[in-house]
XYZ file of C-alpha atoms in Angstrom:
383
model
C -56.957 -39.523 11.745
C -58.489 -40.154 15.160
C -58.918 -42.904 17.768
C -56.758 -46.014 17.920
C -55.722 -45.588 14.285
C -54.273 -42.154 14.980
C -50.717 -41.772 13.774
C -47.874 -39.383 14.378
C -46.916 -37.788 11.063
C -43.456 -36.275 10.909
C -42.162 -34.697 7.766
C -38.508 -35.686 8.018
C -37.679 -33.663 4.941
C -36.904 -30.724 7.244
C -33.755 -32.503 8.326
C -33.166 -35.198 5.756
C -34.451 -34.094 2.340
C -34.323 -37.585 0.853
C -36.460 -39.255 3.580
C -40.146 -40.136 3.200
C -43.002 -39.187 5.505
C -43.203 -41.632 8.413
C -46.569 -42.905 9.705
C -46.420 -44.825 12.990
C -49.364 -45.772 15.281
C -49.028 -43.553 18.338
C -49.974 -46.272 20.863
C -46.870 -48.218 19.857
C -44.479 -45.317 20.505
C -43.261 -44.559 24.020
C -43.936 -40.975 25.127
C -40.253 -40.014 25.415
C -39.645 -41.070 21.799
C -42.603 -38.968 20.625
C -41.162 -35.968 22.491
C -37.739 -36.587 20.956
C -39.174 -36.756 17.438
C -41.190 -33.582 17.917
C -38.029 -31.745 19.039
C -36.159 -33.029 15.990
C -38.949 -31.816 13.746
C -38.788 -28.332 15.273
C -35.035 -28.194 14.878
C -35.396 -29.269 11.285
C -37.853 -26.448 10.668
C -35.419 -23.906 12.089
C -32.611 -25.306 9.965
C -34.728 -24.911 6.853
C -35.532 -21.330 7.832
C -31.842 -20.513 8.257
C -31.471 -19.914 4.536
C -33.624 -16.824 4.767
C -32.934 -15.734 8.341
C -29.324 -14.641 9.018
C -29.800 -14.822 12.797
C -30.748 -18.468 12.538
C -28.178 -19.206 9.863
C -25.410 -18.490 12.348
C -26.598 -21.415 14.492
C -27.954 -23.986 12.051
C -26.092 -24.883 8.929
C -25.357 -27.774 6.625
C -21.857 -26.399 6.036
C -19.165 -25.822 8.684
C -18.137 -22.640 6.823
C -21.489 -21.018 7.515
C -20.896 -20.929 11.251
C -17.637 -18.996 10.830
C -18.148 -15.376 11.962
C -18.432 -12.951 9.073
C -15.195 -11.133 8.320
C -14.212 -8.463 5.818
C -12.723 -9.522 2.506
C -8.959 -10.184 2.428
C -6.694 -7.141 2.366
C -6.005 -5.816 -1.139
C -2.473 -4.817 -0.070
C 0.876 -6.605 0.082
C 4.017 -5.067 1.590
C 7.522 -5.608 0.243
C 10.522 -4.346 2.176
C 13.745 -3.324 0.434
C 16.494 -4.297 0.237
C 15.229 -7.529 1.853
C 12.810 -8.443 -0.958
C 15.280 -7.683 -3.738
C 14.103 -7.389 -7.319
C 11.637 -10.278 -7.076
C 8.435 -8.222 -6.497
C 9.208 -6.110 -9.564
C 10.561 -8.820 -11.884
C 7.666 -11.123 -10.964
C 5.164 -8.350 -11.706
C 6.734 -7.629 -15.092
C 6.948 -11.327 -15.984
C 3.321 -11.914 -14.967
C 1.913 -9.292 -17.332
C -0.324 -10.625 -20.097
C -1.503 -7.378 -21.652
C 0.074 -4.126 -20.459
C 2.684 -2.522 -18.214
C 2.617 1.165 -17.292
C 5.603 2.552 -15.399
C 6.140 6.069 -14.086
C 9.670 6.449 -12.715
C 12.168 9.056 -11.593
C 15.348 7.050 -12.097
C 15.726 3.775 -14.025
C 19.136 2.237 -14.639
C 18.928 -1.308 -13.245
C 19.930 -3.641 -16.075
C 17.946 -6.646 -14.829
C 14.707 -4.674 -14.612
C 15.355 -3.120 -18.016
C 15.890 -6.599 -19.459
C 12.597 -7.766 -17.940
C 10.786 -4.813 -19.544
C 12.427 -5.553 -22.899
C 11.467 -9.237 -22.679
C 7.880 -8.262 -21.873
C 7.762 -6.079 -24.957
C 9.243 -8.908 -27.051
C 6.432 -11.252 -26.042
C 3.803 -8.723 -27.146
C 3.058 -6.822 -23.927
C 2.294 -3.110 -24.395
C 4.965 -1.463 -22.246
C 4.862 2.299 -21.648
C 7.244 4.311 -19.478
C 6.863 7.910 -18.296
C 10.209 9.114 -17.001
C 11.795 12.194 -15.490
C 13.820 14.123 -18.076
C 15.735 16.207 -15.530
C 19.424 16.511 -14.815
C 21.399 14.040 -12.795
C 21.828 15.794 -9.433
C 25.388 14.480 -9.139
C 26.772 14.814 -12.664
C 24.469 17.575 -13.973
C 23.950 15.465 -17.114
C 20.823 16.715 -18.869
C 18.056 14.115 -19.306
C 19.963 11.447 -17.382
C 17.333 8.778 -18.212
C 17.457 9.309 -21.971
C 20.118 6.679 -22.816
C 18.121 3.994 -20.981
C 14.893 5.118 -22.640
C 16.519 4.896 -26.062
C 17.647 1.352 -25.271
C 14.125 0.401 -24.165
C 12.645 1.932 -27.327
C 14.997 -0.173 -29.459
C 13.151 -3.172 -27.968
C 9.662 -1.841 -28.694
C 8.978 -0.114 -25.361
C 7.185 3.223 -25.664
C 8.677 6.020 -23.545
C 7.800 9.627 -22.903
C 9.133 12.333 -20.533
C 6.768 13.499 -17.836
C 4.621 16.566 -18.504
C 6.521 19.855 -18.426
C 3.895 21.286 -16.074
C 5.628 19.388 -13.236
C 9.027 20.440 -11.903
C 9.979 16.743 -11.765
C 8.319 13.442 -12.447
C 9.314 11.851 -9.149
C 6.512 9.245 -8.988
C 7.517 5.560 -8.812
C 4.608 3.303 -9.837
C 3.964 0.163 -11.901
C 0.512 -0.919 -13.087
C 0.176 -4.439 -14.483
C -2.675 -5.350 -16.881
C -4.896 -2.736 -15.212
C -5.331 -5.272 -12.383
C -2.872 -4.156 -9.716
C -0.286 -1.475 -9.039
C 3.019 -1.291 -7.195
C 3.349 2.014 -5.343
C 7.019 2.417 -4.516
C 9.259 4.652 -2.458
C 12.270 3.394 -4.439
C 13.939 4.149 -7.721
C 14.883 1.284 -10.030
C 18.620 1.358 -9.368
C 21.001 -1.435 -8.311
C 21.607 0.050 -4.847
C 17.858 -0.101 -4.115
C 18.224 -3.868 -3.862
C 21.412 -3.883 -1.814
C 21.798 -0.914 0.500
C 18.782 1.420 0.707
C 15.745 1.190 2.973
C 12.606 1.406 0.835
C 9.092 -0.007 0.671
C 6.765 -1.227 -2.075
C 3.034 -1.647 -1.545
C 1.049 -3.688 -4.036
C -2.589 -2.640 -4.284
C -5.250 -4.864 -5.826
C -7.927 -2.325 -4.940
C -9.458 -1.805 -8.385
C -10.781 1.650 -7.518
C -7.229 2.769 -6.790
C -5.772 0.890 -9.755
C -8.274 2.440 -12.177
C -7.459 5.980 -11.050
C -3.720 5.314 -11.253
C -4.291 4.144 -14.818
C -6.414 7.180 -15.663
C -3.788 9.578 -14.311
C -1.074 7.720 -16.238
C -3.070 8.184 -19.455
C -3.604 11.874 -18.662
C 0.122 12.414 -18.053
C 0.992 10.379 -21.157
C -1.213 12.643 -23.265
C -0.365 15.895 -21.433
C -3.922 16.317 -20.176
C -5.131 17.550 -16.815
C -5.864 14.594 -14.554
C -8.921 14.121 -12.337
C -8.595 12.818 -8.765
C -11.433 11.123 -6.892
C -9.979 8.336 -4.737
C -9.182 9.651 -1.227
C -6.599 6.949 -0.455
C -4.357 8.093 -3.322
C -2.091 11.010 -2.410
C -1.152 12.926 -5.547
C 1.367 15.741 -5.810
C 1.151 18.561 -6.477
C -2.574 18.493 -5.818
C -3.264 17.464 -2.225
C -0.163 15.814 -0.800
C 0.692 18.734 1.481
C -2.785 18.838 3.021
C -2.724 15.064 3.570
C 0.677 14.989 5.279
C -0.167 17.953 7.511
C -3.499 16.390 8.443
C -1.785 13.171 9.534
C 0.620 15.123 11.730
C -2.002 17.419 13.222
C -4.372 14.534 13.949
C -1.827 12.347 15.755
C -2.516 11.717 19.451
C 0.103 9.248 20.666
C 3.033 8.830 18.275
C 4.423 9.580 14.832
C 6.959 7.424 12.981
C 8.748 8.852 9.939
C 11.199 7.696 7.310
C 12.160 10.490 4.929
C 15.132 11.214 2.739
C 14.649 14.976 2.478
C 12.744 16.406 5.437
C 13.037 20.161 5.163
C 9.683 21.737 4.312
C 9.227 24.556 6.881
C 5.530 23.887 7.536
C 6.042 20.137 7.965
C 8.974 20.793 10.313
C 6.903 23.264 12.330
C 3.941 20.900 12.625
C 6.173 18.028 13.743
C 7.749 20.335 16.329
C 4.326 21.339 17.616
C 3.258 17.689 17.806
C 6.299 16.885 19.961
C 5.580 19.850 22.217
C 2.009 18.691 22.817
C 3.273 15.304 23.994
C 3.229 13.179 20.850
C 6.216 10.836 20.586
C 7.790 11.809 17.261
C 10.641 9.683 15.873
C 12.338 10.361 12.560
C 14.867 8.344 10.540
C 16.768 10.197 7.817
C 20.090 9.865 5.947
C 23.051 11.884 7.194
C 21.618 15.423 6.946
C 25.057 16.895 6.394
C 24.978 15.308 2.945
C 21.845 17.246 2.024
C 23.094 20.775 2.508
C 22.561 23.478 5.094
C 18.766 23.599 4.713
C 18.305 19.946 5.563
C 20.745 20.061 8.455
C 19.023 23.127 9.895
C 15.626 21.411 9.697
C 17.032 18.407 11.585
C 18.464 20.698 14.268
C 15.119 22.478 14.660
C 13.306 19.170 15.067
C 15.779 17.941 17.677
C 15.521 21.220 19.592
C 11.726 20.803 19.702
C 11.886 17.374 21.326
C 11.668 15.232 18.189
C 13.812 12.078 18.416
C 15.780 12.112 15.172
C 18.487 9.685 14.045
C 20.450 9.030 10.871
C 20.792 5.734 9.070
C 24.087 3.905 9.316
C 24.140 0.518 7.555
C 21.303 1.442 5.152
C 20.654 4.675 3.272
C 17.233 5.849 4.500
C 15.507 6.580 1.181
C 11.931 5.603 2.175
C 9.079 8.106 2.450
C 6.721 6.940 5.196
C 4.633 8.461 7.977
C 2.710 6.387 10.539
C 0.398 8.113 13.025
C -0.968 6.517 16.225
C 0.483 3.076 15.577
C -1.392 0.208 17.223
C -4.493 2.231 18.049
C -7.952 2.201 16.509
C -7.129 5.402 14.656
C -3.776 4.342 13.180
C -3.023 5.601 9.678
C -0.010 5.450 7.409
C 1.327 7.178 4.316
C 3.709 5.375 1.937
C 4.790 7.009 -1.303
C 7.319 8.863 -3.420
C 7.033 12.227 -1.668
C 9.886 13.560 0.391
C 8.732 16.143 2.889
C 10.268 19.045 1.021
C 8.446 21.911 -0.610
C 8.986 21.011 -4.257
C 7.939 17.371 -3.793
C 4.719 18.404 -2.089
C 3.796 21.368 -4.265
C 5.388 21.090 -7.714
C 6.390 17.531 -8.652
C 4.368 14.624 -9.982
C 4.272 12.199 -7.072
C 2.044 9.432 -5.757
C 1.532 8.039 -2.277
C -1.005 5.779 -0.602
C -2.984 6.234 2.611
C -3.388 3.004 4.582
C -5.224 1.769 7.649
C -4.399 -1.906 7.016
C -3.033 -3.306 10.325
C -0.731 -5.889 8.738
C 0.924 -3.374 6.430
C 1.344 -0.789 9.177
C 2.722 -3.297 11.678
C 5.170 -4.592 9.056
C 6.536 -1.118 8.415
C 6.598 -0.261 12.127
C 8.508 -3.444 12.974
C 11.069 -2.585 10.305
C 11.374 0.931 11.711
C 11.987 -0.402 15.220
C 14.738 -2.650 13.861
C 16.346 0.196 11.941
C 16.031 2.558 14.896
C 17.772 0.100 17.213
C 20.303 -1.577 14.898
C 20.859 0.548 11.801
C 20.930 4.165 12.949
C 22.855 6.497 15.182
C 22.624 9.994 16.649
C 23.170 12.987 14.419
C 26.367 14.850 15.443
C 25.009 18.385 15.288
C 27.563 21.158 15.206
C 27.876 23.183 18.423
C 25.572 26.208 18.430
């Protein structure tokens, strides 16, 4: 259209999809209104383009959510701290199962957890338990878990001792419905929920959960397992290399909980880390209760500049190592492995490598509390 009949045609559908095309004689529209409408039309065009252009989509959106900066998916990990959390994380996991429960455990004698497993079996859940068939270290009773396994079997739970190829089955792991796993530092004993320091990490990472399930099936059937997931730390296959790598790669600090810290190579590497200026702090139970080897390892660490203390109000049963806490390179190990030779090289064990800031800070905060309030110096004998 031309001349006096010329009109301004604005397709308002760019901004308001339900509007019609407007046709208004230009001579009746003040210039500033025409300019305003043209700008609106351009903005509407950009808004429409935002669906296919991510750079534009960050500015123009029909939804407030679209202008939120992109973030990674929520963490697949949840931390539980014992004895603070009590039995709830475990009982809730058992009670939530709709299909299957796989448990690999070193020591199981907590009646409430056994009852939960029996109730799960009674409601039709396939419950399988791989257990350690070794002697009780205190009473020397052979196959200390057998009476509890026989009780579980009387309620339909399937049980099996760990493969004989391992010196011990010291792993402590639940997997529920093939959907998530609980990787634990604790045994399933009453004192776990009253007087021992331990940690449980729930992983919903399906890559990790699938491999844990595959290894469980391999151990159940006495087959050789295959390991592919680098965040899972399996003994006896690569736990030693993982722990040593964490120590050797630390730049600022190392935090350790460990019940039995006596492996000569681990002790030497921690000593070397302290000598090169890394702040190394270690919480252990009273080493005098673990024999001469454990006490000697503690003395060697202290002589090398490692700050080492023993638990007082809690028994320090956890197995944790945090390297470079609070830095961009922070890493943590949480698992069933004590830093002793057999646990690293001969037993069936499982740990988890983590970089998750919330999990690491939760463990570190607990360590700081224990270091300040629940531990004391080790009274080494005079040399």
